Structures are given as structure tokens and as C-alpha cells.
Coordinates of C-alpha atoms and ligand atoms in Angstrom, one line a residue:
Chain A
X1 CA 104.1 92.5 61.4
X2 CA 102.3 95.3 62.4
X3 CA 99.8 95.4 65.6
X4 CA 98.5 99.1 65.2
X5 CA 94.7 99.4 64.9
X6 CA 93.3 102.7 62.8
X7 CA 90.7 103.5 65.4
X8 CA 90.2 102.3 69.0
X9 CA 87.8 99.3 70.1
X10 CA 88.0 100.2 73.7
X11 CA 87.8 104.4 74.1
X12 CA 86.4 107.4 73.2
X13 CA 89.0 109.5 71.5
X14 CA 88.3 111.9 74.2
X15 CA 90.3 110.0 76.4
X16 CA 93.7 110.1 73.8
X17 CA 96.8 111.8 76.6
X18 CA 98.1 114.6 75.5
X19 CA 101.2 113.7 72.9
X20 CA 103.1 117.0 74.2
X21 CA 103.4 116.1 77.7
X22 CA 105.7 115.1 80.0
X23 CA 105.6 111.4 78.3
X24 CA 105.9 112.9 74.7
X25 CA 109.0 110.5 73.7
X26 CA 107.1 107.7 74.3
X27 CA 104.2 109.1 71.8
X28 CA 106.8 110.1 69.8
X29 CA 107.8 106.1 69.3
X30 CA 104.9 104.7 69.3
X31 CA 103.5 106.5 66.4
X32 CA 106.4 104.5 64.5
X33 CA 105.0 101.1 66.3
X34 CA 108.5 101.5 69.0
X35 CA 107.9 101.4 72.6
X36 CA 109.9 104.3 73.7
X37 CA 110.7 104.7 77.5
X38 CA 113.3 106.4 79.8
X39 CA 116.7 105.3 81.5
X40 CA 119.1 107.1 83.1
X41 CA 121.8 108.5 80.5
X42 CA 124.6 107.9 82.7
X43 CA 124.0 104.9 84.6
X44 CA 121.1 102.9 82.6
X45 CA 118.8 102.4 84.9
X46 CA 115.3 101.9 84.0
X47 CA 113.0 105.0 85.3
X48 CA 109.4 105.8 86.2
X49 CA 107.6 107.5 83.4
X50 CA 108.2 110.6 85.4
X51 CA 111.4 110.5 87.3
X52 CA 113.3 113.0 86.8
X53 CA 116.5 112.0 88.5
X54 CA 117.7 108.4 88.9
X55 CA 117.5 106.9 92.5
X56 CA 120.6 104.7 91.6
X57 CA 123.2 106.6 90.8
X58 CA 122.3 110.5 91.4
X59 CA 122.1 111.2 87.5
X60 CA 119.7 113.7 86.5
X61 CA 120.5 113.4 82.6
X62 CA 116.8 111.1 81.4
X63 CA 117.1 109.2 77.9
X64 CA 114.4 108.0 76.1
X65 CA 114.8 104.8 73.6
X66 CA 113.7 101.8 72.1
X67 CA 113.2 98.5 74.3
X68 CA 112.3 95.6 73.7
X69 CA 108.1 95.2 73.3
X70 CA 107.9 92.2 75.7
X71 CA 107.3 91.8 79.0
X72 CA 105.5 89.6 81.7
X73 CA 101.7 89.6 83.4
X74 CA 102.6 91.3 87.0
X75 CA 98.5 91.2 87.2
X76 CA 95.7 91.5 85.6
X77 CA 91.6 92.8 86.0
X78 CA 89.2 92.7 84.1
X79 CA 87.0 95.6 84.1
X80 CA 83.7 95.2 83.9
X81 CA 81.9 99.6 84.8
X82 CA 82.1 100.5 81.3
X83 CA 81.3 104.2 81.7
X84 CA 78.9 105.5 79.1
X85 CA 80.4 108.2 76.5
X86 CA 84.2 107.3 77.8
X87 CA 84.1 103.1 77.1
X88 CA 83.2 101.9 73.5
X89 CA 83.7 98.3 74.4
X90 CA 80.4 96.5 74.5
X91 CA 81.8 93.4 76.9
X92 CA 84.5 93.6 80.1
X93 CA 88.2 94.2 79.1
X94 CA 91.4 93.0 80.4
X95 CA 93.9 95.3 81.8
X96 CA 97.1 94.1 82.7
X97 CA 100.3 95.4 84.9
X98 CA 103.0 94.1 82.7
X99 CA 106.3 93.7 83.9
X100 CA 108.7 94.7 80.8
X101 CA 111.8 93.0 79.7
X102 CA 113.4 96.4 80.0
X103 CA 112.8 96.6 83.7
X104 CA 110.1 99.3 83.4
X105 CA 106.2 98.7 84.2
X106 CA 103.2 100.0 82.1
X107 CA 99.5 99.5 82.8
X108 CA 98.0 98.3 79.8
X109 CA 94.9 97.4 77.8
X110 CA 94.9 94.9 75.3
X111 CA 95.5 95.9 71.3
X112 CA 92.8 94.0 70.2
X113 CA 89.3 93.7 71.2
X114 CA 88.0 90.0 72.1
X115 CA 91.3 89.4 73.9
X116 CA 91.0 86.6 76.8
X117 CA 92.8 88.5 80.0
X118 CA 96.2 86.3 80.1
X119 CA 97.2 84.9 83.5
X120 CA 99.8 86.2 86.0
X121 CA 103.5 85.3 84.8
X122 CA 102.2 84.8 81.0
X123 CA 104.4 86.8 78.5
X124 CA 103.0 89.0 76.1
X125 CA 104.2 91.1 73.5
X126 CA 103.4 95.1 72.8
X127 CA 101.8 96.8 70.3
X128 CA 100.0 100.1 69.6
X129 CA 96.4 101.3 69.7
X130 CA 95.5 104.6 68.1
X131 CA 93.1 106.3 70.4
X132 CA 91.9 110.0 68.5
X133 CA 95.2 111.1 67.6
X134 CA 97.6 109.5 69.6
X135 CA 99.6 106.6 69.2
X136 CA 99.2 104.4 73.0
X137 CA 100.9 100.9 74.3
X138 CA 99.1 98.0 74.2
X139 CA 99.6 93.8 74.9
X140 CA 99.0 91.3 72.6
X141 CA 98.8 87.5 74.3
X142 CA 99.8 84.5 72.0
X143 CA 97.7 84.6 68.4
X144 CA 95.3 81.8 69.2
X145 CA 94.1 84.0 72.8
X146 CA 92.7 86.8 70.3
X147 CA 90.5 87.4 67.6
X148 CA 92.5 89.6 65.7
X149 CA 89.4 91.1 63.7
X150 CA 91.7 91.4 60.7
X151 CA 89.4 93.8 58.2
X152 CA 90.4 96.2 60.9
X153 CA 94.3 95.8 61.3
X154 CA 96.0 98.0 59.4
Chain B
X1 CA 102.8 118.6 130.4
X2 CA 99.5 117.2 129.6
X3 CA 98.9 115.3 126.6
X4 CA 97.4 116.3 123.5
X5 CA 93.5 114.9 123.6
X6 CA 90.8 115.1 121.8
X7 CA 88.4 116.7 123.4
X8 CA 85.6 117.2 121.0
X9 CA 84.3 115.2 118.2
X10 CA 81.4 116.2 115.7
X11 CA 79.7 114.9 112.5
X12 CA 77.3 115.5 110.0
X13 CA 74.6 113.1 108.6
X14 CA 76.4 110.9 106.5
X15 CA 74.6 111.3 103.0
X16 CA 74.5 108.7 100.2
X17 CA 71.9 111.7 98.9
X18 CA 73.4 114.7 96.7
X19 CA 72.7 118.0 98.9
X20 CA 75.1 120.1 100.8
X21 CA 78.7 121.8 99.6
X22 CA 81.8 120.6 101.4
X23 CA 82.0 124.2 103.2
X24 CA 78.4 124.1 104.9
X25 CA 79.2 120.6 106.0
X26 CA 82.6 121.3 107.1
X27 CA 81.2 124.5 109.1
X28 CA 78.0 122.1 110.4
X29 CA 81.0 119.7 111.5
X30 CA 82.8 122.2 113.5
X31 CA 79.9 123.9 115.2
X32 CA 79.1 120.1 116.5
X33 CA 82.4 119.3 117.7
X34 CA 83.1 122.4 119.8
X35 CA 79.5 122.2 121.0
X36 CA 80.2 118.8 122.2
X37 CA 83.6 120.3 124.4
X38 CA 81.5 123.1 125.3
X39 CA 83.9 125.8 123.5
X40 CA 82.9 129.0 121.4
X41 CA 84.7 129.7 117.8
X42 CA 86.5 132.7 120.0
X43 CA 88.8 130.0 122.1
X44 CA 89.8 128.7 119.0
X45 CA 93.5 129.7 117.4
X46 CA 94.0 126.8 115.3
X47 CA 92.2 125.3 112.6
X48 CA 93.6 122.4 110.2
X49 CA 91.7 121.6 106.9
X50 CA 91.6 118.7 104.9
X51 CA 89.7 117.8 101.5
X52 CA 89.8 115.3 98.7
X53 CA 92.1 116.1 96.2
X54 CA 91.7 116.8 92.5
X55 CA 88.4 115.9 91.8
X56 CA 86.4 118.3 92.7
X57 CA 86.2 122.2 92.2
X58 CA 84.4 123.1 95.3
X59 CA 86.8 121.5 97.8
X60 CA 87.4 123.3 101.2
X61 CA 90.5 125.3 102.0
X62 CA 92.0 127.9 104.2
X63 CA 89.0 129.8 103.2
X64 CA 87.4 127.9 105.5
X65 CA 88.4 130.4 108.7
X66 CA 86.1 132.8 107.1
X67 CA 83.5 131.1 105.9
X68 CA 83.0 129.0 109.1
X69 CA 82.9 132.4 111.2
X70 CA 86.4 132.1 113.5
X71 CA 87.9 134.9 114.8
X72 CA 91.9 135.5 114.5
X73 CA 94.0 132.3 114.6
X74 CA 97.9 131.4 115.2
X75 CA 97.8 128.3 113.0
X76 CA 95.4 127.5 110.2
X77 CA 96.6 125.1 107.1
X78 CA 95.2 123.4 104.5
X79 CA 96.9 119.8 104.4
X80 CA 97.3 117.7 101.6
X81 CA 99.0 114.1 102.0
X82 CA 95.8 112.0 99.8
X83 CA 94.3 109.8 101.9
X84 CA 97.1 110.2 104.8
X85 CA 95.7 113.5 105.5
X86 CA 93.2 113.5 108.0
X87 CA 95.3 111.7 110.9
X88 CA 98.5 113.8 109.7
X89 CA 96.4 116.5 110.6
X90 CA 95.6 115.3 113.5
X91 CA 99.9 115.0 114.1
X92 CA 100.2 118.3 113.2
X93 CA 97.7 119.4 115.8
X94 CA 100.0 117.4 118.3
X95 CA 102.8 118.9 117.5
X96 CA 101.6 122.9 117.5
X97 CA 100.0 122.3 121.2
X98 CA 103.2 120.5 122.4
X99 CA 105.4 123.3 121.1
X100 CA 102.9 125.6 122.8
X101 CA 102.0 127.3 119.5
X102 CA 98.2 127.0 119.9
X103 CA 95.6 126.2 122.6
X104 CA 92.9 124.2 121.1
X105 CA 93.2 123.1 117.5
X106 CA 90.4 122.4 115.0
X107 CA 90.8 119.7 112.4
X108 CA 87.8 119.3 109.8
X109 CA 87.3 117.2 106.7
X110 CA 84.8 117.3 104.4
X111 CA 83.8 115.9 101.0
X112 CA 80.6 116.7 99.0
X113 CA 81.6 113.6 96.1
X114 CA 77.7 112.8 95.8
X115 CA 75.9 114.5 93.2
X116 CA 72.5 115.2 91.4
X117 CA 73.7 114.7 87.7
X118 CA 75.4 111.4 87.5
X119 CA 77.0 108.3 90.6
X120 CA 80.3 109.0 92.1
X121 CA 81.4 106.6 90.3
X122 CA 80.9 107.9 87.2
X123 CA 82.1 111.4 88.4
X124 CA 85.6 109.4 89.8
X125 CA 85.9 107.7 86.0
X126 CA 85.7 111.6 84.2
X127 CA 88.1 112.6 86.6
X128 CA 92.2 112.1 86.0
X129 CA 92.9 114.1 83.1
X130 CA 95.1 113.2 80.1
X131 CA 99.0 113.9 81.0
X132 CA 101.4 112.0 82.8
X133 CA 101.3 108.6 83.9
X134 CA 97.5 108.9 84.8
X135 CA 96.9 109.6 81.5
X136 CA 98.3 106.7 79.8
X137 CA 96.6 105.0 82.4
X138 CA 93.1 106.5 81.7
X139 CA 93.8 105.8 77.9
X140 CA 94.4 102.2 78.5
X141 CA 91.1 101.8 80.5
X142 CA 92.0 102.2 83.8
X143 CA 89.0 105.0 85.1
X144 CA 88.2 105.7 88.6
X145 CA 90.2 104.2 91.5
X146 CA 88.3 100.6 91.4
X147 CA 90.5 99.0 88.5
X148 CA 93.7 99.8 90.1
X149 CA 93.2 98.4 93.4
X150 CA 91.6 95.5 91.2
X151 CA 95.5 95.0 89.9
X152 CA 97.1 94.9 93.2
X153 CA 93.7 92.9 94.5
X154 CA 94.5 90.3 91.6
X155 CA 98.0 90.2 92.7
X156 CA 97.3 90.1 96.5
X157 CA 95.2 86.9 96.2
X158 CA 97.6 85.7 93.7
X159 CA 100.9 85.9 95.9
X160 CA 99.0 84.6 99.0
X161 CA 96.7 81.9 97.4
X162 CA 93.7 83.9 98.7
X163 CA 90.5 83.6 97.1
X164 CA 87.5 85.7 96.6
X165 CA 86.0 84.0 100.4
X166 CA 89.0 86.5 102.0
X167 CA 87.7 89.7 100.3
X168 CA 84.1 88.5 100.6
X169 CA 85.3 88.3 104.5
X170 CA 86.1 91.2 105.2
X171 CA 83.1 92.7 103.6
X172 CA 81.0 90.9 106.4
X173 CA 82.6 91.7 108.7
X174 CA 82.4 95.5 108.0
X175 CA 78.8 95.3 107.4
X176 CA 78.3 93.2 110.7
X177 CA 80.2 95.7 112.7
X178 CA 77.8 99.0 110.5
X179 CA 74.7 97.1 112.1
X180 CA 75.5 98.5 115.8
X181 CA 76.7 101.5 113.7
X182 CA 73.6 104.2 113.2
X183 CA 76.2 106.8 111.1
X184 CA 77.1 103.9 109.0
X185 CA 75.4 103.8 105.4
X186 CA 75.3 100.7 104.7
X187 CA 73.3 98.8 107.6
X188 CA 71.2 95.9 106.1
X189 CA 72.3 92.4 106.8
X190 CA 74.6 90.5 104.7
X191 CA 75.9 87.2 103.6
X192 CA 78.3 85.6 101.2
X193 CA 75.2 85.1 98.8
X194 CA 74.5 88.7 99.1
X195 CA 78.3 89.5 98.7
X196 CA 79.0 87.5 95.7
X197 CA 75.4 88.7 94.0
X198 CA 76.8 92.5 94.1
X199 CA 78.0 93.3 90.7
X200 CA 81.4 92.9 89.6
X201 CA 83.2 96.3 89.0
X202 CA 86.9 95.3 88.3
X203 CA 88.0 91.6 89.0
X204 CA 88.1 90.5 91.5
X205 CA 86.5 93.6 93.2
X206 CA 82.5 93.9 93.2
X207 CA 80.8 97.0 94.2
X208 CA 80.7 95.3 98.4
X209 CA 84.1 95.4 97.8
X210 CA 84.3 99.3 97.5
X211 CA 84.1 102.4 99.9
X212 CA 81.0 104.0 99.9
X213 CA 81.3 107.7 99.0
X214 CA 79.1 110.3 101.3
X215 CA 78.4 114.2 101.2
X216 CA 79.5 114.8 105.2
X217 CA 82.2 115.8 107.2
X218 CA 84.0 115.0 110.5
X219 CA 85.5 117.7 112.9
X220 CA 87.7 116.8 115.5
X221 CA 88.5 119.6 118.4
X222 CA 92.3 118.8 120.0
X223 CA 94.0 120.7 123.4
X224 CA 96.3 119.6 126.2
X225 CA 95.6 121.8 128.6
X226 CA 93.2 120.1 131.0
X227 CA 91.2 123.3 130.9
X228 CA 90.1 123.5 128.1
X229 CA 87.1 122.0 126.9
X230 CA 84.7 119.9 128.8
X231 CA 83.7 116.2 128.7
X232 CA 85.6 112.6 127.9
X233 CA 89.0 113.2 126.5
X234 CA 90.7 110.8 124.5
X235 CA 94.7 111.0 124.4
X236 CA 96.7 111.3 121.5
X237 CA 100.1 108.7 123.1
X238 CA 101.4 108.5 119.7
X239 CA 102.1 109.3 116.1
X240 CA 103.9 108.1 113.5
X241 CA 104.3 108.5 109.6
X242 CA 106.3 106.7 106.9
X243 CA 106.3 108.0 102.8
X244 CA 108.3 105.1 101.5
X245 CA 109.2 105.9 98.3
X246 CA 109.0 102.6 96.1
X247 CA 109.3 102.0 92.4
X248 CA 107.5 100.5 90.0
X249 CA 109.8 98.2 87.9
X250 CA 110.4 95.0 86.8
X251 CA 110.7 92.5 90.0
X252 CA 109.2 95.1 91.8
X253 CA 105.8 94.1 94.3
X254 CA 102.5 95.9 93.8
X255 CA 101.9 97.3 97.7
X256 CA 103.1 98.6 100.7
X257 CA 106.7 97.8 102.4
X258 CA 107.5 100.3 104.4
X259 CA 104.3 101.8 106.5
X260 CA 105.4 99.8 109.7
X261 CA 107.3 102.3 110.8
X262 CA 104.6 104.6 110.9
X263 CA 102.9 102.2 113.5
X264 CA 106.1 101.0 115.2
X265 CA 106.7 105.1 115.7
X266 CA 102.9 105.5 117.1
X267 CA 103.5 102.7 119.0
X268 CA 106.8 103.7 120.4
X269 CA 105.7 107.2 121.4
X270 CA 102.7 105.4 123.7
X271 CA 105.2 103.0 124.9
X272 CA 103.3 100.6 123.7
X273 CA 103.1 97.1 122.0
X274 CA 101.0 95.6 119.5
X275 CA 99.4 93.2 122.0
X276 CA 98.3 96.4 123.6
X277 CA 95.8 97.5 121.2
X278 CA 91.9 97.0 121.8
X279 CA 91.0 98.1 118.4
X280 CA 92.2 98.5 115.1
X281 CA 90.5 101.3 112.7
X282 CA 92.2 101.6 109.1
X283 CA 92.0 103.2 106.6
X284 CA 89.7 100.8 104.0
X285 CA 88.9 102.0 100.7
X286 CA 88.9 98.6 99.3
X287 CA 88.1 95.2 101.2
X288 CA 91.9 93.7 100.5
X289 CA 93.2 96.7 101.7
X290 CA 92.0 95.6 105.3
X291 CA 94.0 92.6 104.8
X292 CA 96.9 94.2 103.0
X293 CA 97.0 96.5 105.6
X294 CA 97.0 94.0 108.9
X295 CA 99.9 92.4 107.4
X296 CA 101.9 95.3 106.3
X297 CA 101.4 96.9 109.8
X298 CA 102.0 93.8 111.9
X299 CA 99.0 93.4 113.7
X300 CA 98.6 89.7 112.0
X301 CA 101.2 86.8 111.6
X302 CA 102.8 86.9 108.2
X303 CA 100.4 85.3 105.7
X304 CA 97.9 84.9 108.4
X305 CA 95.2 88.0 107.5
X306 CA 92.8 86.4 105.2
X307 CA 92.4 83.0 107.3
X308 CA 91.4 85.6 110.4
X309 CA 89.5 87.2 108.0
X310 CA 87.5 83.7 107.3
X311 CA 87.6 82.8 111.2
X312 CA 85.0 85.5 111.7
X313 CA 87.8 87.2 113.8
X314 CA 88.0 91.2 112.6
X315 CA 84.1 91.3 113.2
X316 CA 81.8 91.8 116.5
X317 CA 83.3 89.1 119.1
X318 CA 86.6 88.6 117.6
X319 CA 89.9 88.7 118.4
X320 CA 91.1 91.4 116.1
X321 CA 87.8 94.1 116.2
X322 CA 88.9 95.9 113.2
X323 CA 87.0 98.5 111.9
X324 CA 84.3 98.9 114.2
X325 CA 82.1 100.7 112.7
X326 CA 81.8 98.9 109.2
X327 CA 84.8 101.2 108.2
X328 CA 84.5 102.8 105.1
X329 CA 83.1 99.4 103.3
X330 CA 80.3 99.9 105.2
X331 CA 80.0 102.8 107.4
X332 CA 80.9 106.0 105.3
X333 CA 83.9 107.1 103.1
X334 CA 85.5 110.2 104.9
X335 CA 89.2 109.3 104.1
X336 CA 91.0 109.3 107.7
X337 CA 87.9 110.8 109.3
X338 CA 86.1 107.2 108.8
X339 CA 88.6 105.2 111.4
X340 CA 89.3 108.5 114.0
X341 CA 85.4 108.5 114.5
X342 CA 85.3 105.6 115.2
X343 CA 88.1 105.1 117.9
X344 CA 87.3 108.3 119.4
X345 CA 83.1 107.1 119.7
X346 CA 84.6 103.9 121.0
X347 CA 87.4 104.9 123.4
X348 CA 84.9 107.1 124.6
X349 CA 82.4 104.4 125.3
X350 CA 79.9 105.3 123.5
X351 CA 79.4 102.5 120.9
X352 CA 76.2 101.6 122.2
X353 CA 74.9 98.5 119.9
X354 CA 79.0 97.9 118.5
X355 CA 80.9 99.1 121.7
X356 CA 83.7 96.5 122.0
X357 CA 83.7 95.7 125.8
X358 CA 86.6 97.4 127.9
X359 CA 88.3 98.9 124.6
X360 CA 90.6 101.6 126.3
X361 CA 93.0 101.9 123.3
X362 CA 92.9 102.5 119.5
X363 CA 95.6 102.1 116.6
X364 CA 94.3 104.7 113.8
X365 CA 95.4 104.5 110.4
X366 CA 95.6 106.8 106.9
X367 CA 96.9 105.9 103.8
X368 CA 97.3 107.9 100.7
X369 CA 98.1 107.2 97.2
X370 CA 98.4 103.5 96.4
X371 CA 99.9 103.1 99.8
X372 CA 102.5 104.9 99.5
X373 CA 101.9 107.5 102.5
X374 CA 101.1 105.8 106.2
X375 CA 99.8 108.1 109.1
X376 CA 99.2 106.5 112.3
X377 CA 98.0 107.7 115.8
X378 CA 97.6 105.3 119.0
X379 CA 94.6 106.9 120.9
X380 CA 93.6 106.1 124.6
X381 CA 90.9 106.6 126.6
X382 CA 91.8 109.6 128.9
Ligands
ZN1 ZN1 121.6 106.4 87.2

């Protein structure tokens, strides 16, 4: 099953990050529908998106790889500014904090539009958007909470 | 030696209007505070500058000296802690006069956020950029500041079974306080119906819920030597700052930990307790940051802020006056600026309509980032 949308419900392409930044690996993976994110090569340890050296054990070696694309609702919004020219969504969209499986923790917007915002503590799995170029992180809830708009799944 | 006072305070007209460039108000600011002391630019050798960070291109800087006409100075910095930065200024002044460094010390802020072509709050959503963490933030929807303290907003009320009523609290009380306030922006009368008809911006924050961004500026002047400058003089007793460095992971909560020391430092420098402190002015951006804030800090039991908040007790005639002149909810949005104003007018007396009766000390409090830098000052009435 794949949960990677051609174009973007929610954005203007404008917003896509830049895929050769400091977060690269993780674009890198998600462009092959894997949620890439770093650890600390000699210990383990889960790390910020941007650490650079890991506060457990001292290690400055980062490695990115595959985790597991599940995780729980830390908390949720739902926003409802939609800024002209930057939000294509017509209604107010979720965003959730998710707490991962793998000990890290994203901020993330749904995969799919029409997706109820899922409470605090529900799991939810991760997908991919593409936004312009760029392959992002998103949540899917159970199937029944969406409307998966199928004719546009690839 | 004497303590480190403020002696002068001065302010622009707080604008909700775009006109003016951060530089003109910052010099307007200055030339008011040391014309309220009674100094010229000439007795000046230190001047301390503080802006808002990354989103605009006009922000003031060291250029400042220049531009606002001083003469030669021994210490002149541009300071950059996010929101912390205004009262760490104020710290740093402290510390130069008490090493004997400097005579009398400037510190300005200004911000210019308010523009002809567009709100703030579309300029905040266009600003962020595309790398990093911000930028996968931005790309998964999160634009402008609102939506992430709408996250740790969700997760406040969540943890602490609060409900809407606390945030809607604390915007009443703001607004009650910015009636007595004539600076403040915001200064009709409001009620829960009026809270809960303002428009939803990020759940569950509405637009009451959010700082109101102003073209202005706030200068304070600061000297310990009893000579210099003329008029009330309020005294710095204490500072204290704490950059807890927390991670976001898995297990992990969403705010704060680690900025009481800040306050217990303050506090300890004064020689002071908690149950010594008339007012409490912090640093509120957002309405649940007020309550966040009073718990993280200690100046509430554990668990306790939002039911004071209900009780009516943060506003005119309470227990707790927090805030006292609507804050930035209410009043004006001038980062650290907002809550130093405001202790100095009060420990000064000169509150008129909002004074709170016999208020002869102040706890003062910054906070940058998403919490994650604290900046506190204990101020008394000299
Ligand atoms: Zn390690």
C-alpha cells in the first residue's frame, strides 16, 4: 500500500523545503515512501532533526535510517488562517505533534485532505505528501477517519 | 555601591497603523526616556539594542549609535536571545554599571511588524523559510507562530483538564487591566461572548487569544550612581536567566521545565520570596502562556493557574495582578518591553486608572523561542 499523493491538497508548491539541506536524508527516504530520521551512530539514540552531537553519550558520528512509520498524537490543532497564495486547502486542517515509535517527534499535516484531526494518544501511521518537488511526512488516522479521495492516490 | 535603577523610561505611540521604521521609533524612544531622567545623548556611554529577529529586513542594530545621534560610547551591543532579549538586556546593563564599565546605559527596542501591503499575520505566515526543521514545519502547514502555540495550547488543556473558559480567562483579564491602560491597543470592554465570537485562528487559540503586533518602541535609561539622572528610580534587586536545553522526543512534554531558576536567581539576588512580589508582568504572546508561565515559575500552586484564572484573580482587584497593563494580549506586543513598562509605570506610581494600590515590587519576565530561554528581573520601587 502506498500513501503518496501526486500533488498536494494542502500547499502551494512554493512552500516544498529545500531537499539539499541540512534534512536531505530524510527527503532522500521519503521520495522511496521511507521515513528516514537520525540516531546517534555509536550509541542509538534518537536525535533532533538538527543535532549534531548526541546529548547521551558524547557521539558526534549522526546516522540516518529507516524507522518504523508509526507513532502516537502528542497534540493536535486544527488550523483554521488559511493564508491566501501559501494554503490550497479550502476548509481547516489538522496538524498534529506525533510522538514516533522511534523516539523522535515530527510536526505533521495530514496525507490526505478531508482527514478528521485524531485525538491526543490516538495512533497513526506515516505516509508521504508530495509538495512541488519534494517528497514530505505526513499522518494517516485509521481508514474509516479519512476520505481517501482515491482518483487521486497514486 | 548603589544599585543599578532605572532611571528613565520612554515610549512611542503604540501603533496598530503601518507608519514609522524601527530606527525613527527606536531614536523617538530614546529621546523620551532620557528626557524623562533629564540627561543629554553626551552623558550617555552605553547603549544596548534589541530587535525581532528574522522577519524583517529593516530591524535595528548597532547602527543605531549613529543613526540616533550619540556621541562615543564604552559599551554598545546588539542582543539577540528571541523573546528573552529585552530584560537580558536590561541584565547586561546591570552588570556593565556594577563592574564600573559604563555610567548610564541605554536599552531600546523597537519593531515596525505593521505594514501597508498586507496584516502581520500574513507577513509572520511568509516568513520562515524552507530549510531545517522550520521548513518541514512550514511545509506541513504550520505558518506564523499561532499554530505552534496552538499544539502546546492543545496539550496544556489536555494534561491539566483545562478548557477553553481558562484561556478565555485570561483574555479578560488582560483586556480588563488595558481599560485603565491609555498605551494599551486594545481597550474596549470584553466578555466571554465577545471572547468566544473572535475568530478561531488555530484550535484552540482565537485571534483574543494572540498578542497584538505594534509599530513602537520602548527605551529604558539605567545608572547606579545616585547622580545621575533625575526623577523616581526604580531598582534593579535581581536577575536571573535559565536556557534549559530540552528535547523533543518521544515521552518528552511540550513546555517549559526549567525557567524557575531564572526567577528563584532574581529572587535570590533581592533577597526575596515569592510572597514578596506585588505584581507579576510576563512575557504573554499567547493567553496559555500566562498560565503556563505562573506555574512553571511558581507563583501559583501546582495545577492551580487556570482555576485563579476563572476566580477573576490575575485581573484589577485580585490576588495575583498579573499583567497590568493588558500585557501584550491586550496592551501592545513589544516582546520584553511590554511587561518592563509596565512594572516600571507601576513601581513608579503612576498607573493612574490600573495602579495597583501600594505595589512597591515587580517580578518581570522574557521568554524566547518556545520557552526555551527565561530572563527575569525583580524591580523595586527606589
Ligand atoms: Zn550517543
Amino acid at each position: 500500500m502506498t500513501t503518496t499523493q501526486l500533488t498536494d491538497w494542502l500547499l502551494a508548491p512554493g512552500l516544498a523545503p529545500d531537499p539539499a539541506d541540512s534534512l536531505a536524508p530524510l527527503y532522500t527516504g521519503a521520495a522511496a515512501d521511507e521515513l528516514h530520521l537520525p540516531h546517534c551512530a555509536a550509541c542509538g539514540l534518537a536525535l533532533e532533526l538538527e543535532q549534531r552531537v548526541c546529548d547521551g553519550c558524547g557521539g558526534a558520528e549522526v546516522i540516518w535510517r529507516a524507522v518504523a512509520p508509526a507513532g502516537t498524537v502528542h497534540s493536535v490543532t486544527v488550523v483554521h488562517r488559511r493564508e491566501p497564495g501559501l494554503v490550497l486547502a479550502e476548509e481547516p486542517y489538522p496538524v498534529a505533534d506525533i510522538e514516533l515509535a522511534s523516539g523522535h517527534r515530527l510536526v505533521l499535516a495530514p496525507v490526505f485532505p478531508g482527514t478528521a484531526p485524531p485525538a491526543i494518544g490516538d495512533p497513526v501511521a506515516i505516509g508521504f505528501r508530495r509538495l512541488g518537488e519534494v517528497a514530505v511526512p505526513g499522518f494517516t488516522t485509521a481508514p474509516a477517519a479519512h476520505d481517501p479521495y482515491p482518483e487521486e492516490a497514486s | 555601591m548603589n544599585a543599578p535603577a532605572i532611571v528613565g523610561l520612554g515610549a512611542t505611540v503604540m501603533s496598530t497603523s503601518p507608519g514609522g521604521e524601527a530606527a525613527a521609533l527606536a531614536a523617538e524612544a530614546v529621546g523620551a526616556a532620557l528626557a524623562d531622567c533629564g540627561l543629554a545623548r553626551s552623558e550617555v556611554d552605553g547603549l544596548l539594542v534589541g530587535s525581532s529577529q528574522g522577519v524583517r529586513p529593516d530591524r535595528v542594530g548597532v547602527q543605531l549609535a549613529a543613526q540616533a545621534g550619540f556621541g562615543d560610547l564604552r559599551l554598545l551591543e546588539h542582543i539577540e536571545i528571541k523573546g528573552a532579549t529585552t530584560i537580558a538586556m536590561v541584565e547586561r546593563a546591570v552588570l556593565a554599571l556594577r563592574e564600573g564599565v559604563v555610567r548610564t546605559v541605554v536599552c531600546v527596542f523597537a519593531d515596525a511588524p505593521v505594514r501597508a501591503r498586507g496584516s502581520a499575520g500574513s507577513m509572520y505566515a511568509h516568513s520562515g523559510g524552507n530549510s531545517g526543521v522550520r521548513g518541514l514545519e512550514r511545509a506541513s502547514g504550520l505558518l506564523g507562530s499561532v499554530p505552534t502555540y496552538a499544539l502546546l495550547a492543545a496539550r496544556w488543556l489536555h494534561v491539566h483538564g483545562g478548557a477553553a473558559e481558562d484561556l478565555c480567562a485570561v483574555a479578560l483579564a488582560a483586556r480588563a487591566w488595558a481599560l485603565g491602560n491609555p498605551a494599551a491597543v486594545q481597550r474596549t470592554p470584553l466578555d466571554a461572548d465577545g471572547y468566544h465570537a473572535s475568530p478561531m485562528v488555530a484550535e484552540p487559540l482565537r485571534r483574543l487569544d494572540c498578542a497584538r503586533p505594534v509599530n513602537g518602541a520602548v527605551a529604558v535609561v539605567l545608572a547606579a550612581d545616585p547622580g545621575v539622572g533625575e526623577g523616581a528610580r526604580v531598582a534593579v534587586r535581581g536577575t536571573g536567566r535559565a536556557h534549559p536545553v530540552r528535547r523533543r522526543r518521544t515521552g518528552a512534554e511540550s513546555w517549559f521545565g526549567g525557567g524557575r531558576p531564572a526567577v528563584d536567581s532574581a529572587l535570590g539576588h533581592a533577597g526575596m520570596t515569592r510572597g514578596d512580589l506585588d505584581l507579576i508582568e510576563l512575557y504573554d504572546p499567547f493567553t496559555v502562556v500566562t498560565l503556563a508561565l505562573l506555574e512553571e515559575y511558581a507563583l501559583c500552586l501546582p495545577g492551580q493557574a487556570g482555576e485563579l484564572a476563572r476566580a477573576g484573580q490575575l485581573g484589577p482587584g485580585g490576588e495575583l495582578p498579573t499583567n497590568t497593563g493588558g500585557g501584550q494580549l491586550s496592551g501592545f506586543y513589544l516582546q520584553g518591553m511590554t511587561p518592563l513598562h509596565e512594572a516600571v509605570v507601576q513601581l513608579r506610581g503612576a498607573g493612574a486608572e490600573r495602579q495597583v494600590p501600594g505595589a512597591g515590587t515587580a517580578l518581570v519576565g522574557g521568554l524566547g523561542g518556545r520557552s526555551d530561554h527565561h530572563a527575569c528581573l525583580v524591580l523595586e520601587a527606589a
